[in-house]
Amino acid sequence: MPQPIRIAMWSGPRNISTAMMRAWGNRRDTFVIDEPFYAYYLHLTGKQHPGADEVIATGETDWRKVVARLTGPFAKGRRIFFQKQMTHHLLPEIDREWLETVTNCFLIRDPREVIASYVKKRENPVLEDLGFIQQAEIFDHIRNRTNSIPPVVDATDVLVDPERTLRLLCGSVGVEFSKSMLSWAPGLRETDGVWARYWYTEVSKTTCFRPYRERVHDVPARLGEIFERCRDCYDRLYQYRLH
């Protein structure tokens, strides 16, 4: 029997992380969890996200209990525990030691595309809202503690060639690729967070990774400095992407 594995995929917001969760969740050997630190993040920061009160009321606001869940028992009959993680939710107050008990990987996206999508929901993000700084910090932490480069996949590569990129990802984390990852039923899931109705409108209509369409995204002038900081972090991880 293959050994059980916990996979934590670290992404910023407005990426294809929910579609990636759909891909893994469609495997018969896998169970998934959706942004487990979100309630803690909102509770501690007071960020006014859509549905914040409901997220806090129904979620776990003690990070130690979240970590216990992420490192605890597996669902019956499943051997892969896929954890969809947001980099900006891993606040400095959370101990990092548990990261060494899971297999970490990173999902990156061009910051022009991230910002263009994010401002449709919240017009004036600050640097920390976009997750790039935190993603680089977590990447460096894992790299330094394991003396190895954790797997990185770029959203564009996934959309251009889902099967090839997912095969590379599966191989890098030590599991067999399954074609079930390439398509799924539309709609929301019981495993989606309660925030799904605010953020998952588009992904709920999908049945696969949507083909990549190149678009020109102009960064608003007010976010120019933030964009440059994000791009620096993105470029650092991009050089290590699986391709």
PDB file of C-alpha atoms in Angstrom, residues 45-188:
ATOM      1  CA  THR A  45      -6.654  40.878  11.174  1.00  0.00           C
ATOM      2  CA  GLY A  46     -10.217  42.201  11.136  1.00  0.00           C
ATOM      3  CA  LYS A  47     -10.126  42.282   7.319  1.00  0.00           C
ATOM      4  CA  GLN A  48     -13.548  43.089   5.893  1.00  0.00           C
ATOM      5  CA  HIS A  49     -13.857  40.347   3.317  1.00  0.00           C
ATOM      6  CA  PRO A  50     -17.235  39.308   1.859  1.00  0.00           C
ATOM      7  CA  GLY A  51     -18.979  37.064   4.388  1.00  0.00           C
ATOM      8  CA  ALA A  52     -16.237  37.557   6.990  1.00  0.00           C
ATOM      9  CA  ASP A  53     -18.552  37.224   9.996  1.00  0.00           C
ATOM     10  CA  GLU A  54     -19.922  33.918   8.720  1.00  0.00           C
ATOM     11  CA  VAL A  55     -16.444  32.586   7.942  1.00  0.00           C
ATOM     12  CA  ILE A  56     -15.308  33.391  11.483  1.00  0.00           C
ATOM     13  CA  ALA A  57     -18.465  32.021  13.094  1.00  0.00           C
ATOM     14  CA  THR A  58     -18.319  28.681  11.266  1.00  0.00           C
ATOM     15  CA  GLY A  59     -14.530  28.235  11.039  1.00  0.00           C
ATOM     16  CA  GLU A  60     -11.697  27.467  13.433  1.00  0.00           C
ATOM     17  CA  THR A  61     -10.009  30.563  14.884  1.00  0.00           C
ATOM     18  CA  ASP A  62      -7.359  28.713  16.936  1.00  0.00           C
ATOM     19  CA  TRP A  63      -4.391  28.080  14.638  1.00  0.00           C
ATOM     20  CA  ARG A  64      -3.129  25.255  16.862  1.00  0.00           C
ATOM     21  CA  LYS A  65      -6.352  23.326  16.285  1.00  0.00           C
ATOM     22  CA  VAL A  66      -6.062  23.966  12.557  1.00  0.00           C
ATOM     23  CA  VAL A  67      -2.533  22.545  12.547  1.00  0.00           C
ATOM     24  CA  ALA A  68      -3.731  19.523  14.516  1.00  0.00           C
ATOM     25  CA  ARG A  69      -6.339  18.898  11.835  1.00  0.00           C
ATOM     26  CA  LEU A  70      -3.825  19.280   8.996  1.00  0.00           C
ATOM     27  CA  THR A  71      -1.381  16.842  10.591  1.00  0.00           C
ATOM     28  CA  GLY A  72      -3.970  14.485  12.078  1.00  0.00           C
ATOM     29  CA  PRO A  73      -5.760  11.313  10.909  1.00  0.00           C
ATOM     30  CA  PHE A  74      -6.727  10.681   7.306  1.00  0.00           C
ATOM     31  CA  ALA A  75     -10.258  10.251   6.023  1.00  0.00           C
ATOM     32  CA  LYS A  76     -11.181   6.573   5.832  1.00  0.00           C
ATOM     33  CA  GLY A  77     -10.154   4.955   2.579  1.00  0.00           C
ATOM     34  CA  ARG A  78      -8.085   7.927   1.385  1.00  0.00           C
ATOM     35  CA  ARG A  79      -4.310   8.141   1.199  1.00  0.00           C
ATOM     36  CA  ILE A  80      -3.831  11.718  -0.074  1.00  0.00           C
ATOM     37  CA  PHE A  81      -4.810  14.777   1.957  1.00  0.00           C
ATOM     38  CA  PHE A  82      -4.723  17.822  -0.333  1.00  0.00           C
ATOM     39  CA  GLN A  83      -4.638  21.135   1.521  1.00  0.00           C
ATOM     40  CA  LYS A  84      -5.509  24.264  -0.457  1.00  0.00           C
ATOM     41  CA  GLN A  85      -3.554  26.943   1.407  1.00  0.00           C
ATOM     42  CA  MET A  86      -3.453  30.716   1.012  1.00  0.00           C
ATOM     43  CA  THR A  87       0.002  32.141   1.673  1.00  0.00           C
ATOM     44  CA  HIS A  88      -1.276  35.347   3.305  1.00  0.00           C
ATOM     45  CA  HIS A  89      -3.318  33.329   5.809  1.00  0.00           C
ATOM     46  CA  LEU A  90      -0.135  31.918   7.364  1.00  0.00           C
ATOM     47  CA  LEU A  91       0.369  34.872   9.690  1.00  0.00           C
ATOM     48  CA  PRO A  92       3.663  35.347  11.577  1.00  0.00           C
ATOM     49  CA  GLU A  93       2.004  34.220  14.822  1.00  0.00           C
ATOM     50  CA  ILE A  94       1.602  30.675  13.460  1.00  0.00           C
ATOM     51  CA  ASP A  95       4.451  28.319  14.295  1.00  0.00           C
ATOM     52  CA  ARG A  96       6.148  26.986  11.138  1.00  0.00           C
ATOM     53  CA  GLU A  97       7.380  23.670  12.553  1.00  0.00           C
ATOM     54  CA  TRP A  98       4.367  21.729  11.243  1.00  0.00           C
ATOM     55  CA  LEU A  99       5.353  22.562   7.651  1.00  0.00           C
ATOM     56  CA  GLU A 100       8.011  19.854   7.844  1.00  0.00           C
ATOM     57  CA  THR A 101       5.327  17.189   8.385  1.00  0.00           C
ATOM     58  CA  VAL A 102       3.624  17.844   5.018  1.00  0.00           C
ATOM     59  CA  THR A 103       4.745  17.883   1.383  1.00  0.00           C
ATOM     60  CA  ASN A 104       4.748  21.522   0.322  1.00  0.00           C
ATOM     61  CA  CYS A 105       4.328  22.797  -3.223  1.00  0.00           C
ATOM     62  CA  PHE A 106       3.620  26.204  -4.738  1.00  0.00           C
ATOM     63  CA  LEU A 107       1.152  27.545  -7.282  1.00  0.00           C
ATOM     64  CA  ILE A 108       2.212  30.884  -8.781  1.00  0.00           C
ATOM     65  CA  ARG A 109       0.543  33.306 -11.178  1.00  0.00           C
ATOM     66  CA  ASP A 110       1.642  36.421 -13.047  1.00  0.00           C
ATOM     67  CA  PRO A 111       0.918  39.354 -10.703  1.00  0.00           C
ATOM     68  CA  ARG A 112      -0.629  41.387 -13.540  1.00  0.00           C
ATOM     69  CA  GLU A 113      -3.332  38.738 -13.821  1.00  0.00           C
ATOM     70  CA  VAL A 114      -3.727  38.414 -10.054  1.00  0.00           C
ATOM     71  CA  ILE A 115      -4.184  42.158  -9.550  1.00  0.00           C
ATOM     72  CA  ALA A 116      -6.601  42.465 -12.467  1.00  0.00           C
ATOM     73  CA  SER A 117      -8.783  39.766 -10.937  1.00  0.00           C
ATOM     74  CA  TYR A 118      -8.446  40.913  -7.321  1.00  0.00           C
ATOM     75  CA  VAL A 119      -9.526  44.522  -7.867  1.00  0.00           C
ATOM     76  CA  LYS A 120     -12.850  43.286  -9.239  1.00  0.00           C
ATOM     77  CA  LYS A 121     -13.648  42.134  -5.678  1.00  0.00           C
ATOM     78  CA  ARG A 122     -11.652  44.600  -3.548  1.00  0.00           C
ATOM     79  CA  GLU A 123     -10.474  47.816  -5.212  1.00  0.00           C
ATOM     80  CA  ASN A 124      -7.531  48.829  -3.053  1.00  0.00           C
ATOM     81  CA  PRO A 125      -5.458  45.867  -1.889  1.00  0.00           C
ATOM     82  CA  VAL A 126      -2.278  46.378   0.094  1.00  0.00           C
ATOM     83  CA  LEU A 127       0.852  44.360  -0.632  1.00  0.00           C
ATOM     84  CA  GLU A 128       0.109  41.789   2.071  1.00  0.00           C
ATOM     85  CA  ASP A 129      -3.350  41.057   0.627  1.00  0.00           C
ATOM     86  CA  LEU A 130      -1.892  39.575  -2.556  1.00  0.00           C
ATOM     87  CA  GLY A 131       0.237  36.884  -0.936  1.00  0.00           C
ATOM     88  CA  PHE A 132       3.409  37.187  -3.023  1.00  0.00           C
ATOM     89  CA  ILE A 133       5.672  38.322  -0.186  1.00  0.00           C
ATOM     90  CA  GLN A 134       4.383  35.533   2.044  1.00  0.00           C
ATOM     91  CA  GLN A 135       4.715  32.952  -0.735  1.00  0.00           C
ATOM     92  CA  ALA A 136       8.390  33.793  -1.158  1.00  0.00           C
ATOM     93  CA  GLU A 137       8.902  33.636   2.614  1.00  0.00           C
ATOM     94  CA  ILE A 138       7.281  30.203   2.910  1.00  0.00           C
ATOM     95  CA  PHE A 139       9.245  28.964  -0.114  1.00  0.00           C
ATOM     96  CA  ASP A 140      12.517  30.113   1.444  1.00  0.00           C
ATOM     97  CA  HIS A 141      11.599  28.538   4.784  1.00  0.00           C
ATOM     98  CA  ILE A 142      10.860  25.161   3.206  1.00  0.00           C
ATOM     99  CA  ARG A 143      13.936  25.307   1.007  1.00  0.00           C
ATOM    100  CA  ASN A 144      16.212  26.128   3.932  1.00  0.00           C
ATOM    101  CA  ARG A 145      14.740  23.524   6.283  1.00  0.00           C
ATOM    102  CA  THR A 146      14.717  20.685   3.755  1.00  0.00           C
ATOM    103  CA  ASN A 147      17.822  21.622   1.753  1.00  0.00           C
ATOM    104  CA  SER A 148      15.793  21.046  -1.394  1.00  0.00           C
ATOM    105  CA  ILE A 149      13.699  23.067  -3.822  1.00  0.00           C
ATOM    106  CA  PRO A 150       9.975  22.436  -3.343  1.00  0.00           C
ATOM    107  CA  PRO A 151       7.840  21.940  -6.462  1.00  0.00           C
ATOM    108  CA  VAL A 152       6.521  25.094  -8.162  1.00  0.00           C
ATOM    109  CA  VAL A 153       3.860  25.175 -10.884  1.00  0.00           C
ATOM    110  CA  ASP A 154       2.785  28.244 -12.817  1.00  0.00           C
ATOM    111  CA  ALA A 155      -0.909  28.811 -13.514  1.00  0.00           C
ATOM    112  CA  THR A 156      -0.266  29.555 -17.186  1.00  0.00           C
ATOM    113  CA  ASP A 157       1.526  26.231 -17.659  1.00  0.00           C
ATOM    114  CA  VAL A 158      -1.384  24.412 -16.033  1.00  0.00           C
ATOM    115  CA  LEU A 159      -3.927  26.082 -18.332  1.00  0.00           C
ATOM    116  CA  VAL A 160      -1.846  25.643 -21.496  1.00  0.00           C
ATOM    117  CA  ASP A 161      -1.191  21.939 -20.891  1.00  0.00           C
ATOM    118  CA  PRO A 162      -3.020  20.591 -17.818  1.00  0.00           C
ATOM    119  CA  GLU A 163      -2.076  16.946 -18.233  1.00  0.00           C
ATOM    120  CA  ARG A 164       1.620  17.549 -18.740  1.00  0.00           C
ATOM    121  CA  THR A 165       1.883  19.988 -15.838  1.00  0.00           C
ATOM    122  CA  LEU A 166      -0.157  17.816 -13.470  1.00  0.00           C
ATOM    123  CA  ARG A 167       1.946  14.797 -14.382  1.00  0.00           C
ATOM    124  CA  LEU A 168       5.051  16.783 -13.482  1.00  0.00           C
ATOM    125  CA  LEU A 169       3.467  17.927 -10.223  1.00  0.00           C
ATOM    126  CA  CYS A 170       2.317  14.450  -9.233  1.00  0.00           C
ATOM    127  CA  GLY A 171       5.740  13.026  -9.974  1.00  0.00           C
ATOM    128  CA  SER A 172       7.440  15.708  -7.917  1.00  0.00           C
ATOM    129  CA  VAL A 173       5.294  15.013  -4.826  1.00  0.00           C
ATOM    130  CA  GLY A 174       5.515  11.247  -5.167  1.00  0.00           C
ATOM    131  CA  VAL A 175       2.040  10.196  -6.302  1.00  0.00           C
ATOM    132  CA  GLU A 176       0.763   8.657  -9.528  1.00  0.00           C
ATOM    133  CA  PHE A 177      -1.037  10.957 -11.931  1.00  0.00           C
ATOM    134  CA  SER A 178      -4.722  10.192 -12.484  1.00  0.00           C
ATOM    135  CA  LYS A 179      -6.706  11.296 -15.538  1.00  0.00           C
ATOM    136  CA  SER A 180      -9.604  11.998 -13.173  1.00  0.00           C
ATOM    137  CA  MET A 181      -7.763  15.228 -12.337  1.00  0.00           C
ATOM    138  CA  LEU A 182      -8.487  16.642 -15.792  1.00  0.00           C
ATOM    139  CA  SER A 183     -12.272  17.037 -15.497  1.00  0.00           C
ATOM    140  CA  TRP A 184     -14.954  17.293 -12.828  1.00  0.00           C
ATOM    141  CA  ALA A 185     -18.665  17.954 -12.350  1.00  0.00           C
ATOM    142  CA  PRO A 186     -19.788  21.613 -12.201  1.00  0.00           C
ATOM    143  CA  GLY A 187     -21.178  23.222  -9.072  1.00  0.00           C
ATOM    144  CA  LEU A 188     -20.072  23.798  -5.503  1.00  0.00           C
TER     145      LEU A 188
END
